[in-house]
Amino acid sequence: MMIRMTWSDLEKAFNRAILLSLSKKKILLAFPILVLCGILIVFCRAVAFETSDWIAMSLVFLPILLSSGILMALGVLLVRIHVHEVKHLTLSFRRLIAGSLDLIVGTSYLSVPPILVYLFLWILLGLFFLLKEIPHIGDFFGVVFSFAPFLLIFGSLLLCIFNLGLLFFVAPAAALQPLKRVSLAKRVLEVLRLHLFTGLVLFFVAIIPICFLVGVLILAALLTNVSFLIAERSLSIGLEWFFIMLPFCALLTPAVIFFFNFAAESYQILHSKTTQR
C-alpha cells in the first residue's frame, strides 16, 4: 500500500511545529547546547587561522561532525518535550533528563562512524597536499590530481548532509520507541525503504528555516567581518567570533527547535502510515 500524506496533514504538522518552536522550556534547553557547539566551531576556526591549508580543512568539517553528536542528544530531548506538549502533558527538566540518559548514550554511537570516515578522507587529502609540495614536479601533480581533493571535499560535504539526515530521522525514532540499536536502525531503514520520497520531502521542509536563517546570518557575519572587525591575531579573532556567535545562536535557536519538532511530526506521519500497511 502506498503512503498517502495529504496537504492538510503536512500543513497541520508544519503549523504545530512552528507554534511550539517558541516554547520557553525548549529555548532554555536548546540555546546553551547551540552555544556549546558554537564554541567548538569558533575554537577550531581560531586555531585554523594560522595553520596550514591541510589542518585548516580538517578544522572546517570536524567541529560540524562533532557537534552532530551533541545535537543528536538535544534532538532526543526536544522530541520528547514536543510529544508532551502536543498531548498537553507536563514534564520537569529533571525527569526529562533522567529518563533520557539511556537514549542519549545509546544514540551517541551514531556520530562516531561519520567522524571516522571523515578522518580517513582527511588523511587521503593530506597525501595530495604532500604530492603538491614535491620540488619541481609538485605543481604538475597538483594540476593532474586536482580532481581528487575536489572529490574528497565533496565527500566531506555529503557526510555533513548525511549527519543532518541522521538527526532528522533517528532522533524521533530513538525518542519515541524502545531503544535497541539493531531495531532502531531497522525501523529507520524500513521507513526510508518504503517511503523514501515522502521522507525526503519532509526532510527538506524541515531544513528550509535553518538554511534561510543560516544563510542570512552568515552573510551578516561576513559583512561585519569586512566592515568592522579589526583583529589580526588568532586569539583576538576567536574572541570576536565568540561574541558574534552568541546572537547567532540565539537567532538560530527557534529554527533548530522547529527542525526537531517537525522531525517528531514527520516520524508520527511516516510511522502511522507504515503500520497501516
Short mmCIF file of C-alpha atoms in Angstrom, two decimals:
data_model
loop_
_atom_site.label_atom_id
_atom_site.label_comp_id
_atom_site.label_asym_id
_atom_site.label_seq_id
_atom_site.Cartn_x
_atom_site.Cartn_y
_atom_site.Cartn_z
CA MET A 1 0.00 0.00 0.00
CA MET A 2 1.38 3.41 -0.90
CA ILE A 3 1.67 6.06 1.78
CA ARG A 4 -0.94 8.80 1.43
CA MET A 5 0.01 12.08 3.04
CA THR A 6 -2.50 14.83 2.32
CA TRP A 7 -1.68 18.52 2.13
CA SER A 8 -3.71 19.07 5.29
CA ASP A 9 -1.50 16.56 7.16
CA LEU A 10 1.62 18.46 6.12
CA GLU A 11 0.09 21.84 6.91
CA LYS A 12 -1.09 20.72 10.34
CA ALA A 13 2.30 19.25 11.22
CA PHE A 14 4.14 22.34 9.94
CA ASN A 15 1.91 24.81 11.81
CA ARG A 16 2.11 22.89 15.07
CA ALA A 17 5.91 22.60 14.80
CA ILE A 18 6.18 26.35 14.17
CA LEU A 19 3.92 27.34 17.05
CA LEU A 20 5.69 25.08 19.55
CA SER A 21 9.13 26.32 18.45
CA LEU A 22 8.76 29.32 20.75
CA SER A 23 8.32 27.21 23.88
CA LYS A 24 10.35 28.71 26.73
CA LYS A 25 11.33 25.28 28.01
CA LYS A 26 12.73 24.28 24.63
CA ILE A 27 14.56 27.58 24.14
CA LEU A 28 16.18 27.33 27.60
CA LEU A 29 17.31 23.82 26.71
CA ALA A 30 18.43 24.42 23.12
CA PHE A 31 20.26 27.74 23.40
CA PRO A 32 23.07 26.59 25.76
CA ILE A 33 23.60 23.47 23.62
CA LEU A 34 23.91 25.58 20.47
CA VAL A 35 26.34 27.89 22.29
CA LEU A 36 28.43 24.84 23.19
CA CYS A 37 28.51 23.77 19.53
CA GLY A 38 29.31 27.37 18.56
CA ILE A 39 32.24 27.49 20.97
CA LEU A 40 33.61 24.30 19.42
CA ILE A 41 33.34 25.75 15.91
CA VAL A 42 34.81 29.13 16.92
CA PHE A 43 37.73 27.46 18.70
CA CYS A 44 38.54 25.31 15.68
CA ARG A 45 38.30 28.24 13.29
CA ALA A 46 40.56 30.36 15.50
CA VAL A 47 43.14 27.57 15.67
CA ALA A 48 42.92 27.13 11.89
CA PHE A 49 43.63 30.83 11.27
CA GLU A 50 47.41 30.42 11.41
CA THR A 51 47.81 26.76 10.38
CA SER A 52 48.48 25.01 7.08
CA ASP A 53 45.75 24.53 4.50
CA TRP A 54 45.50 20.82 5.28
CA ILE A 55 44.98 21.36 9.02
CA ALA A 56 42.61 24.24 8.33
CA MET A 57 40.50 21.98 6.12
CA SER A 58 40.11 19.43 8.91
CA LEU A 59 39.06 22.16 11.31
CA VAL A 60 36.23 23.18 8.98
CA PHE A 61 34.37 19.87 8.94
CA LEU A 62 35.48 18.18 12.18
CA PRO A 63 33.63 20.53 14.59
CA ILE A 64 30.47 20.16 12.48
CA LEU A 65 30.63 16.37 12.73
CA LEU A 66 31.42 16.52 16.46
CA SER A 67 28.51 18.89 17.01
CA SER A 68 26.18 16.36 15.38
CA GLY A 69 26.60 14.04 18.37
CA ILE A 70 25.69 16.87 20.73
CA LEU A 71 22.72 17.86 18.59
CA MET A 72 21.52 14.25 18.50
CA ALA A 73 21.23 14.32 22.29
CA LEU A 74 19.46 17.68 22.08
CA GLY A 75 17.11 16.30 19.43
CA VAL A 76 16.06 13.38 21.60
CA LEU A 77 15.19 15.75 24.44
CA LEU A 78 13.33 18.22 22.19
CA VAL A 79 11.29 15.45 20.57
CA ARG A 80 10.22 14.12 23.96
CA ILE A 81 9.24 17.62 25.10
CA HIS A 82 7.31 18.19 21.85
CA VAL A 83 5.30 15.00 22.29
CA HIS A 84 4.35 16.00 25.83
CA GLU A 85 3.37 19.49 24.68
CA VAL A 86 1.19 18.11 21.89
CA LYS A 87 -0.57 15.87 24.42
CA HIS A 88 -0.79 18.78 26.91
CA LEU A 89 1.24 16.88 29.49
CA THR A 90 3.77 18.42 31.89
CA LEU A 91 7.30 17.10 32.31
CA SER A 92 10.01 18.57 34.52
CA PHE A 93 13.56 19.08 33.28
CA ARG A 94 14.91 16.73 35.94
CA ARG A 95 12.59 13.88 34.98
CA LEU A 96 13.15 14.55 31.29
CA ILE A 97 16.94 14.36 31.52
CA ALA A 98 16.95 11.45 33.97
CA GLY A 99 14.58 9.47 31.78
CA SER A 100 16.54 10.23 28.60
CA LEU A 101 20.09 9.38 29.70
CA ASP A 102 19.93 5.89 28.23
CA LEU A 103 18.60 7.31 24.95
CA ILE A 104 21.34 9.94 24.79
CA VAL A 105 24.10 7.44 25.45
CA GLY A 106 22.53 4.87 23.15
CA THR A 107 22.34 7.21 20.19
CA SER A 108 25.76 8.79 20.69
CA TYR A 109 27.46 5.94 18.82
CA LEU A 110 25.79 7.10 15.59
CA SER A 111 28.08 10.15 15.42
CA VAL A 112 31.24 8.03 15.54
CA PRO A 113 31.20 6.33 12.08
CA PRO A 114 30.89 9.62 10.11
CA ILE A 115 33.80 11.08 12.10
CA LEU A 116 35.95 8.03 11.34
CA VAL A 117 35.04 8.21 7.66
CA TYR A 118 35.92 11.90 7.59
CA LEU A 119 39.29 11.29 9.27
CA PHE A 120 40.03 8.72 6.55
CA LEU A 121 39.11 11.24 3.83
CA TRP A 122 41.23 13.89 5.56
CA ILE A 123 44.27 11.60 5.62
CA LEU A 124 43.82 10.89 1.90
CA LEU A 125 43.59 14.62 1.28
CA GLY A 126 46.87 15.07 3.14
CA LEU A 127 48.59 12.72 0.69
CA PHE A 128 47.68 15.02 -2.19
CA PHE A 129 48.92 18.03 -0.25
CA LEU A 130 52.23 16.20 0.16
CA LEU A 131 52.40 15.43 -3.57
CA LYS A 132 51.87 19.09 -4.32
CA GLU A 133 54.88 20.03 -2.17
CA ILE A 134 57.37 17.81 -4.01
CA PRO A 135 60.10 20.05 -5.50
CA HIS A 136 59.95 20.69 -9.25
CA ILE A 137 57.15 18.21 -10.03
CA GLY A 138 54.73 19.13 -7.24
CA ASP A 139 52.88 21.69 -9.37
CA PHE A 140 52.40 19.07 -12.09
CA PHE A 141 50.87 16.59 -9.63
CA GLY A 142 48.73 19.38 -8.18
CA VAL A 143 47.23 20.09 -11.60
CA VAL A 144 46.79 16.49 -12.75
CA PHE A 145 45.29 15.21 -9.49
CA SER A 146 43.20 18.29 -8.70
CA PHE A 147 40.06 16.17 -9.16
CA ALA A 148 40.96 14.04 -6.11
CA PRO A 149 40.84 16.84 -3.49
CA PHE A 150 37.64 18.03 -5.12
CA LEU A 151 36.04 14.58 -4.67
CA LEU A 152 37.35 14.25 -1.10
CA ILE A 153 35.96 17.65 -0.09
CA PHE A 154 32.71 16.80 -1.86
CA GLY A 155 32.57 13.58 0.18
CA SER A 156 33.07 15.60 3.37
CA LEU A 157 30.13 17.82 2.45
CA LEU A 158 28.00 14.74 1.82
CA LEU A 159 28.94 13.46 5.28
CA CYS A 160 27.61 16.69 6.81
CA ILE A 161 24.34 16.29 4.89
CA PHE A 162 24.18 12.63 5.95
CA ASN A 163 24.57 13.68 9.59
CA LEU A 164 21.75 16.17 9.18
CA GLY A 165 19.59 13.35 7.85
CA LEU A 166 20.52 11.23 10.85
CA LEU A 167 19.33 13.99 13.18
CA PHE A 168 16.00 14.22 11.38
CA PHE A 169 15.18 10.53 11.06
CA VAL A 170 16.95 8.92 14.02
CA ALA A 171 16.31 11.39 16.88
CA PRO A 172 12.49 10.94 16.87
CA ALA A 173 12.79 7.19 16.29
CA ALA A 174 15.07 6.89 19.33
CA ALA A 175 12.94 9.20 21.47
CA LEU A 176 9.57 7.64 20.71
CA GLN A 177 10.36 3.92 20.53
CA PRO A 178 12.22 1.44 22.76
CA LEU A 179 15.95 1.82 22.18
CA LYS A 180 17.66 -1.20 20.69
CA ARG A 181 20.46 -0.43 18.29
CA VAL A 182 19.57 -3.12 15.75
CA SER A 183 15.83 -2.44 15.86
CA LEU A 184 16.40 1.34 15.73
CA ALA A 185 18.43 1.08 12.54
CA LYS A 186 15.96 -1.43 11.14
CA ARG A 187 12.98 0.84 11.83
CA VAL A 188 14.59 3.86 10.20
CA LEU A 189 15.79 1.92 7.15
CA GLU A 190 12.40 0.26 6.75
CA VAL A 191 10.59 3.60 6.75
CA LEU A 192 13.04 5.08 4.24
CA ARG A 193 12.85 2.00 2.03
CA LEU A 194 9.07 2.15 1.87
CA HIS A 195 8.57 5.92 1.86
CA LEU A 196 11.82 7.47 0.66
CA PHE A 197 10.24 10.24 -1.42
CA THR A 198 7.85 11.32 1.33
CA GLY A 199 10.65 11.22 3.88
CA LEU A 200 12.88 13.39 1.70
CA VAL A 201 10.05 15.90 1.14
CA LEU A 202 9.50 16.18 4.89
CA PHE A 203 13.25 16.49 5.48
CA PHE A 204 13.62 19.36 3.00
CA VAL A 205 10.64 21.15 4.55
CA ALA A 206 12.31 20.85 7.96
CA ILE A 207 15.62 22.39 6.86
CA ILE A 208 14.13 25.36 4.96
CA PRO A 209 14.06 27.69 8.03
CA ILE A 210 17.58 26.62 9.10
CA CYS A 211 19.03 27.11 5.61
CA PHE A 212 17.39 30.52 5.26
CA LEU A 213 18.48 31.77 8.68
CA VAL A 214 22.00 30.35 8.43
CA GLY A 215 22.44 31.97 5.01
CA VAL A 216 21.30 35.39 6.25
CA LEU A 217 23.32 35.16 9.48
CA ILE A 218 26.50 34.09 7.66
CA LEU A 219 26.05 36.96 5.21
CA ALA A 220 25.66 39.38 8.11
CA ALA A 221 28.74 37.92 9.81
CA LEU A 222 30.81 38.24 6.62
CA LEU A 223 29.74 41.85 6.11
CA THR A 224 30.55 42.57 9.76
CA ASN A 225 33.96 40.97 9.30
CA VAL A 226 34.69 43.14 6.26
CA SER A 227 33.44 46.43 7.63
CA PHE A 228 34.05 46.32 11.38
CA LEU A 229 36.34 43.58 12.74
CA ILE A 230 39.97 44.63 13.07
CA ALA A 231 41.70 41.76 14.91
CA GLU A 232 44.77 40.24 13.27
CA ARG A 233 45.75 37.52 15.76
CA SER A 234 44.00 34.18 16.25
CA LEU A 235 43.12 34.90 19.91
CA SER A 236 41.53 38.27 19.11
CA ILE A 237 39.70 36.82 16.12
CA GLY A 238 38.44 33.96 18.26
CA LEU A 239 37.05 36.42 20.83
CA GLU A 240 35.37 38.50 18.13
CA TRP A 241 33.79 35.43 16.59
CA PHE A 242 32.71 34.23 20.05
CA PHE A 243 30.74 37.42 20.74
CA ILE A 244 29.21 37.28 17.25
CA MET A 245 28.34 33.62 17.81
CA LEU A 246 26.12 34.36 20.83
CA PRO A 247 23.39 36.32 18.97
CA PHE A 248 23.94 33.98 16.00
CA CYS A 249 22.93 31.01 18.18
CA ALA A 250 20.10 32.93 19.82
CA LEU A 251 18.53 33.78 16.45
CA LEU A 252 19.08 30.24 15.16
CA THR A 253 17.56 28.52 18.20
CA PRO A 254 13.87 28.65 17.06
CA ALA A 255 14.81 27.20 13.66
CA VAL A 256 16.68 24.30 15.29
CA ILE A 257 13.72 23.66 17.60
CA PHE A 258 11.39 23.70 14.60
CA PHE A 259 13.65 21.17 12.84
CA PHE A 260 13.27 18.65 15.66
CA ASN A 261 9.58 19.48 16.22
CA PHE A 262 8.89 18.79 12.57
CA ALA A 263 11.07 15.66 12.74
CA ALA A 264 8.77 14.37 15.51
CA GLU A 265 5.67 15.26 13.49
CA SER A 266 7.13 13.62 10.37
CA TYR A 267 8.01 10.45 12.25
CA GLN A 268 4.45 10.18 13.52
CA ILE A 269 3.13 10.59 9.97
CA LEU A 270 5.51 8.04 8.45
CA HIS A 271 5.17 5.58 11.33
CA SER A 272 1.37 5.70 11.33
CA LYS A 273 1.23 5.12 7.59
CA THR A 274 3.75 2.29 7.83
CA THR A 275 1.73 0.45 10.49
CA GLN A 276 -1.35 0.70 8.27
CA ARG A 277 0.28 -1.36 5.53
#
